[in-house]
Coordinates of C-alpha atoms in Angstrom, one line a residue:
X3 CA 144.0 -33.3 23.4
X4 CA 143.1 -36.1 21.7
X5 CA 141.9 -39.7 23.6
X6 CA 141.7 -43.1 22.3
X7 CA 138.2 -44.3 23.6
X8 CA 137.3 -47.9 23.5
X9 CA 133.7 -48.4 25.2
X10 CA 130.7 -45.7 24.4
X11 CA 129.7 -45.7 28.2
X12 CA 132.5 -43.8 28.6
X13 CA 131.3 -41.0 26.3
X14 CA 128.5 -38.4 27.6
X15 CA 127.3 -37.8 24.6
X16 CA 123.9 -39.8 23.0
X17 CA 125.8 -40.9 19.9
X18 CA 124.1 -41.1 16.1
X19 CA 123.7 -44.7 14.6
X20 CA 126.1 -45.3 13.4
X21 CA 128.5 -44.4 15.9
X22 CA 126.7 -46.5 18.6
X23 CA 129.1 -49.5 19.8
X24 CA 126.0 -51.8 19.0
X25 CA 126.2 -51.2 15.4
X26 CA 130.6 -50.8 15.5
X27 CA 130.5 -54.0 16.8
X28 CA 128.3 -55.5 14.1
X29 CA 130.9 -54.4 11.5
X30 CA 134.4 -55.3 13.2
X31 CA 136.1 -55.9 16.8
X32 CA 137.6 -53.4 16.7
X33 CA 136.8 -50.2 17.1
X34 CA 136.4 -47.1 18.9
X35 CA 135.6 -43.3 19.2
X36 CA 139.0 -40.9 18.9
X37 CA 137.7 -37.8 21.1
X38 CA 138.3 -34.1 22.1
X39 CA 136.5 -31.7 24.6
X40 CA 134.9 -30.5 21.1
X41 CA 134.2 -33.5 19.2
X42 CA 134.0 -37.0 18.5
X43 CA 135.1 -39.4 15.8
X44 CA 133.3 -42.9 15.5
X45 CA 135.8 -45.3 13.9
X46 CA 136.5 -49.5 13.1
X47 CA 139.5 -50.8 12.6
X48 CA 140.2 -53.9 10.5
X49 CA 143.0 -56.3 10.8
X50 CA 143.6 -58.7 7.9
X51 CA 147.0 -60.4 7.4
X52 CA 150.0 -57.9 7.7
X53 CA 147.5 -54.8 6.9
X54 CA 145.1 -52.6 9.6
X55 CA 143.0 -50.3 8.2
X56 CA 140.5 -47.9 9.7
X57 CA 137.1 -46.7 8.3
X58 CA 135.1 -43.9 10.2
X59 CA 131.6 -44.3 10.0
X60 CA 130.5 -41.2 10.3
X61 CA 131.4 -37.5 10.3
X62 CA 133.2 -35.9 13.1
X63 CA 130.1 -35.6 16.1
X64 CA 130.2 -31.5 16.7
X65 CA 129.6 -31.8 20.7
X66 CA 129.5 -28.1 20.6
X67 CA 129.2 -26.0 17.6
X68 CA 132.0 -25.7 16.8
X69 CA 133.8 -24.0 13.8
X70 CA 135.0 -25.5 10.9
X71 CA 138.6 -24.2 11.7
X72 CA 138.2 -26.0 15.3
X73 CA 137.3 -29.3 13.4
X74 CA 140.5 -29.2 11.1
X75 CA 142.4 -28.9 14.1
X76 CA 140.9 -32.1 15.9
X77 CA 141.3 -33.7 12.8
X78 CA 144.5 -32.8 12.6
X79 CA 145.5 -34.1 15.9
X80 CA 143.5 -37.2 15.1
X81 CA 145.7 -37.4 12.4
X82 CA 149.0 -37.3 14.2
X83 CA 147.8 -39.3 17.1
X84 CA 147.1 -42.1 14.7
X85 CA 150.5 -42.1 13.2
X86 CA 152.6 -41.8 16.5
X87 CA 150.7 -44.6 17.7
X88 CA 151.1 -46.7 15.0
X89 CA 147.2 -47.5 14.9
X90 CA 146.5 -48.5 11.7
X91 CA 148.6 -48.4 8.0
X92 CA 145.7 -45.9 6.4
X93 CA 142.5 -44.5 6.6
X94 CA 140.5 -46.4 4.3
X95 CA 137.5 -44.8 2.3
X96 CA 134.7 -43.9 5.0
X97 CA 131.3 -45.6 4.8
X98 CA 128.8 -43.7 2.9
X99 CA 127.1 -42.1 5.8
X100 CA 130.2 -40.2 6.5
X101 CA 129.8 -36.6 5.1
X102 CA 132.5 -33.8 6.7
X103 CA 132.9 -30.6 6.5
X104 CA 136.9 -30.3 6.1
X105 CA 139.6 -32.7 6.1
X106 CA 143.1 -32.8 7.0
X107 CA 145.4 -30.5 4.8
X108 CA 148.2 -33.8 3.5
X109 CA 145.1 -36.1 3.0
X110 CA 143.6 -37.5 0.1
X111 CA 140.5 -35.5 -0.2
X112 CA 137.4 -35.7 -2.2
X113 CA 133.7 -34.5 -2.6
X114 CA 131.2 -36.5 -1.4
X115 CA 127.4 -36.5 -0.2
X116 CA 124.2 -38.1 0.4
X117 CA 120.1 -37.1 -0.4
X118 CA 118.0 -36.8 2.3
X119 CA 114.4 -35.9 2.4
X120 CA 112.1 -35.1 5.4
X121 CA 109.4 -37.8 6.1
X122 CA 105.8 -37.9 7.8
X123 CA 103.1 -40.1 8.3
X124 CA 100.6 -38.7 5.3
X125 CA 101.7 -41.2 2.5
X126 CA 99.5 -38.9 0.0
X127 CA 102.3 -35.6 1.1
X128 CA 105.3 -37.5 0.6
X129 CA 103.7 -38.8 -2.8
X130 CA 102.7 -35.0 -3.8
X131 CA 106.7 -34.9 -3.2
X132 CA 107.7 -37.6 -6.0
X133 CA 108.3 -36.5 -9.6
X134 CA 105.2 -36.1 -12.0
X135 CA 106.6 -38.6 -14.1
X136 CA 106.7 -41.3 -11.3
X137 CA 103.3 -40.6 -9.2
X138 CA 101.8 -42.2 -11.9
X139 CA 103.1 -44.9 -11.9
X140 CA 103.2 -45.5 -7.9
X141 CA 99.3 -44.7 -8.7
X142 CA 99.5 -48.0 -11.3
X143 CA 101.3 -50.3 -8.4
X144 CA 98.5 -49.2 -6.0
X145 CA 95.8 -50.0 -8.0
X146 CA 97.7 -53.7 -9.2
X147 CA 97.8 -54.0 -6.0
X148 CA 101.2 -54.4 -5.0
X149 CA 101.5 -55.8 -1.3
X150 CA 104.2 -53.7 0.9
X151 CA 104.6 -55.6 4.0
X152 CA 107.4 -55.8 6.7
X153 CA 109.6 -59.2 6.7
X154 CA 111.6 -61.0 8.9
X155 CA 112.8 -63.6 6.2
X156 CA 116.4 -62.5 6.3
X157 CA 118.0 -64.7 4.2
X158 CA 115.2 -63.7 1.1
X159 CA 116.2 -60.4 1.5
X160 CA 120.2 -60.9 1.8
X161 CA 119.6 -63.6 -1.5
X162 CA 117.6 -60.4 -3.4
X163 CA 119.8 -57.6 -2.1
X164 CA 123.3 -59.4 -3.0
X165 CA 121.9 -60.7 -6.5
X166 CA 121.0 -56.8 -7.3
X167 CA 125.0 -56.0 -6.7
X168 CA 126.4 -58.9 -8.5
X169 CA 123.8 -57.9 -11.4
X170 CA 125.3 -53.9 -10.8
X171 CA 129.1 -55.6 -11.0
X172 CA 129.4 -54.2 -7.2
X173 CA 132.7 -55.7 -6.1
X174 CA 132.4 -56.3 -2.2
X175 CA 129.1 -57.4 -2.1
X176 CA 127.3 -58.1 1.8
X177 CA 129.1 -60.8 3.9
X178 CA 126.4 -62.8 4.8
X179 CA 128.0 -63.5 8.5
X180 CA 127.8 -60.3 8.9
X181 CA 124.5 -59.3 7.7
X182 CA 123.1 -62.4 9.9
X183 CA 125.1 -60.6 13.2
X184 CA 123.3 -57.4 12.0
X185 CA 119.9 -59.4 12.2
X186 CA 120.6 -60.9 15.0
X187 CA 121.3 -57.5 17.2
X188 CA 120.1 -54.9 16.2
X189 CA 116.3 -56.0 14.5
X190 CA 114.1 -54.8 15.3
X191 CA 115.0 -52.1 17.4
X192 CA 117.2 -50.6 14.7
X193 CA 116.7 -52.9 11.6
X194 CA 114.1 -53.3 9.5
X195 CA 112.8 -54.8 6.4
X196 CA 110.2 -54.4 3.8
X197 CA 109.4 -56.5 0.7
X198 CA 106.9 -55.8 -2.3
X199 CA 105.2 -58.7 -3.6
X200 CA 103.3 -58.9 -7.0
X201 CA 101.2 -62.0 -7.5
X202 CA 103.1 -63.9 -4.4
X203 CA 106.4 -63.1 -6.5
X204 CA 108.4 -61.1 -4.5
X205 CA 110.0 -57.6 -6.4
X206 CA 111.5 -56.0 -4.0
X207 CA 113.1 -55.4 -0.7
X208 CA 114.2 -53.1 1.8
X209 CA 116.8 -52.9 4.4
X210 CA 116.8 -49.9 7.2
X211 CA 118.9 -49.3 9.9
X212 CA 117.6 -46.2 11.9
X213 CA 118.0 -44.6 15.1
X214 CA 115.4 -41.6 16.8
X215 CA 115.2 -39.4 14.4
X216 CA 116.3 -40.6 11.1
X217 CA 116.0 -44.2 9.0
X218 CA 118.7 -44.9 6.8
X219 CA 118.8 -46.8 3.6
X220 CA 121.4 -49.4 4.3
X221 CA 120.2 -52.1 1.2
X222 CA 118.2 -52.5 -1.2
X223 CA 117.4 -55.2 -4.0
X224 CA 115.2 -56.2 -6.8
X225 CA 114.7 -58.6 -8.8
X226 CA 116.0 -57.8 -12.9
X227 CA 112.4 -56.5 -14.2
X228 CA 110.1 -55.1 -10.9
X229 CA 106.8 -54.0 -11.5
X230 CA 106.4 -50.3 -12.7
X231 CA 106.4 -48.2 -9.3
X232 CA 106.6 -51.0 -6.8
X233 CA 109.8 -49.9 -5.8
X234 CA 109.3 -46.2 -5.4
X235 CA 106.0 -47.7 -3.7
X236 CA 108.0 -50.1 -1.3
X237 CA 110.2 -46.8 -0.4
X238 CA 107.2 -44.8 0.3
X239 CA 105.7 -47.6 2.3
X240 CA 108.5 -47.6 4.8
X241 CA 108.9 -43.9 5.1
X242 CA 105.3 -43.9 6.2
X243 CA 105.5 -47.0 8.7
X244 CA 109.0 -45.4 9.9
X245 CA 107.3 -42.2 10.7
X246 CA 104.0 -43.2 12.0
X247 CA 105.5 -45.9 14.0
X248 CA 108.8 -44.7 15.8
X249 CA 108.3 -40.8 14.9
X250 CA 110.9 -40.3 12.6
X251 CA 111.4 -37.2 10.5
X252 CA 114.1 -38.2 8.0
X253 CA 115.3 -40.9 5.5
X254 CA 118.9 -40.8 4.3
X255 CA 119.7 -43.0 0.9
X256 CA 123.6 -43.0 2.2
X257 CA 126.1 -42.3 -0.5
X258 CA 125.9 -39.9 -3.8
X259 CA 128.4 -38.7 -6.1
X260 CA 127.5 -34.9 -6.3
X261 CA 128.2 -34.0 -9.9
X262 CA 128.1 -37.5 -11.5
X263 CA 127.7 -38.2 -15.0
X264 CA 124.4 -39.0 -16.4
X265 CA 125.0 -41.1 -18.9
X266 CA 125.9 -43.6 -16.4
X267 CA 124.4 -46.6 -14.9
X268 CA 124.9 -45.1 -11.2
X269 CA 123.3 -41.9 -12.6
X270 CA 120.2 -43.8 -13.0
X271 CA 120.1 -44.9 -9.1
X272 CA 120.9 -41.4 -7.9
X273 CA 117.4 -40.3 -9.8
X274 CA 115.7 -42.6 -8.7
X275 CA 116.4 -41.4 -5.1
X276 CA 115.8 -37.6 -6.0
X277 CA 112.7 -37.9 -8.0
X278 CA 111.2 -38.8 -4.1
X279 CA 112.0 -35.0 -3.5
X280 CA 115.3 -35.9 -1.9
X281 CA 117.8 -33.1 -1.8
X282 CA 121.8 -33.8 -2.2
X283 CA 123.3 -33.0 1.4
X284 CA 127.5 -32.1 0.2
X285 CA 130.7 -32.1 1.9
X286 CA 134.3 -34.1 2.3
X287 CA 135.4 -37.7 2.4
X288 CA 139.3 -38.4 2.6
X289 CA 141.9 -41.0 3.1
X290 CA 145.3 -41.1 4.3
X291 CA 148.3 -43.3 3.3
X292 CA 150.3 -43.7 6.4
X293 CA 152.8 -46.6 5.0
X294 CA 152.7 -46.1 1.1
X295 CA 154.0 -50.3 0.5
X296 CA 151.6 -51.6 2.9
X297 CA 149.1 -49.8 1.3
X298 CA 150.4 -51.1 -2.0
X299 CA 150.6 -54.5 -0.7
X300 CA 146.9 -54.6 0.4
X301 CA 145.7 -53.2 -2.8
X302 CA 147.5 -55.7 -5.0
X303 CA 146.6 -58.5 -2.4
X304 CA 142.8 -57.7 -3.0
X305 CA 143.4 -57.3 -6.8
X306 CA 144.4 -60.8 -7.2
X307 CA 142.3 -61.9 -4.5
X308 CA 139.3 -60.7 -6.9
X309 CA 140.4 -61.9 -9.8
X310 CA 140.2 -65.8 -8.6
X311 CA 136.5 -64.7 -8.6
X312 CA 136.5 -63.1 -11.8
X313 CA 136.2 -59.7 -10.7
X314 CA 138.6 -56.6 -11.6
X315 CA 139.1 -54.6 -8.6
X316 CA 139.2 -50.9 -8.6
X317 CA 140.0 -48.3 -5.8
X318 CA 136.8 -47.4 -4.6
X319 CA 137.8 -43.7 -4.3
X320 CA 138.6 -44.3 -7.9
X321 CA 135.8 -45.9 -8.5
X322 CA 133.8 -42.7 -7.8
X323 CA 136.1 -40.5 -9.1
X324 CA 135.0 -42.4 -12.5
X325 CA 131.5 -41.4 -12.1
X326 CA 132.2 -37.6 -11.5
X327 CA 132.6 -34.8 -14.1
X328 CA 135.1 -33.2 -11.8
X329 CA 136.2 -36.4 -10.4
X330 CA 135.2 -35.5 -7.2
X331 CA 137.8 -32.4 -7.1
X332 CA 137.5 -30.5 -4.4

């Protein structure tokens, strides 16, 4: 049976990051966890004129084990329950660091995954880990003495991480209100920031959300022409610090297209992630359509939204479909 929950205390279960209420909160007011005897769903729900939507941000929490034929099921029911509650008009595209293992059989389904690597506190390991072709020239930023240093000047590092999207043509860049909320609860216990600085310029920065056992890459930004290595070094930096200082033992970039094309610009940010040794970590995203014209409606509403701004908006699913050779067929 499937329950509605709406505050984590009532959940015995020590939650990942991103399904913490802390961070929920940081992201919408509403939200919530849609749970089982088996397993747990982290979800927020947003409300904007005639339209709700939800996004989960995560995968489904497997209390127990549980099989994959176990998880359809809840997912299933999740499924149902949403729609004879009249909850929301579609399950948007999940946040990046959702990656499951099935989805529901009438959804809109589509590969998905992230690269992860295992961190430690020897900064010369980790760099034995990065590609030949790049040691060197994390070697050159050491030696031009490229300052890596923690920050607490959020509105440099929303400034340089928002630039780095525009410059990308991202289309929903970072609400500041929301990245200033973000600061304002959950740094430092589960918010940090880096920055490299060449010659008091800065080149870089770094934006990590993490929990107990694993820092996630949640922004990053740089200015049009860094210094050769400073931001592998920036990245190394913080894997060390994150490590050493709160015993961490992984780093998550969030988000990958698993069979992308290369000749694309996105291409070029996945390898930048697995020269550090980083291995692709694959599975399922999906969406459903619960009311076809709302769904519609919002679309076209955002479409001309955007286009007051000058941007063309595209379907993030696909978006990514785009960038994949299979486009994202599962």
């Amino acid at each position: 049976m499937i329950r509605l929950i709406k505050k984590e205390n009532e959940i015995d279960y020590i939650l990942p990051f991103f399904a913490q209420e802390k961070y929920l909160k940081t992201k919408s007011t509403i939200y919530g966890w849609f749970v089982s005897d088996k397993f747990i769903l982290p979800f927020i729900l947003f409300s904007t004129y005639i339209f709700k939507r939800i996004v989960f941000t995560t995968e489904t929490i497997n209390k127990n084990n549980s099989t994959i034929e176990e998880e359809l099921a809840f997912l299933e029911n999740m499924q149902n329950y949403i729609k004879k509650n009249h909850i929301c008009d579609f399950i948007h595209k999940p946040q990046p660091s959702a990656i499951f293992r099935t989805y529901p059989k009438n959804a809109n389904a589509f590969k998905w995954g992230t690269f992860q690597l295992p961190i430690n506190s020897d900064f010369d390991d980790m760099l034995t880990r990065v590609s030949s072709s790049q040691r060197k020239y994390v070697r050159h930023a050491i030696r031009d003495n490229i300052s890596i240093t923690k920050t607490d000047n959020f509105e440099e590092v929303y400034t340089l991480c928002n630039e780095t999207l525009s410059r990308q043509k991202i289309q929903l860049q970072i609400d500041k209100e929301e990245f200033a909320y973000q600061y304002k609860n959950l740094h430092p216990d589960n918010m940090i920031m880096f920055k490299a600085t060449f010659e008091d310029k800065v080149q870089g920065a770094l934006v990590i959300f993490f929990d107990d056992k694993t820092a996630f890459a949640e922004y990053a930004g740089s200015v049009p022409r860094p210094k050769n290595g400073c931001l592998k070094l920036l990245h190394l930096y913080a894997m060390q610090y994150l490590a050493q200082n709160h015993n961490l033992t992984n780093f998550d970039f969030l988000g990958a297209v698993p069979d992308i094309k290369e000749d694309s610009k996105e291409a070029g940010i996945q390898k930048f992630k697995r020269e550090f040794g980083a291995e692709i970590k694959e599975g399922y995203q999906f969406t459903v359509i619960f009311k076809p014209v709302k769904y519609f409606l919002f679309n076209l509403t955002l479409k001309m939204h955007l286009r007051l701004k000058g941007v063309t908006y595209v379907d993030p699913v696909e978006r990514d479909r785009r960038l994949s050779k299979s486009r994202l067929k599962v």
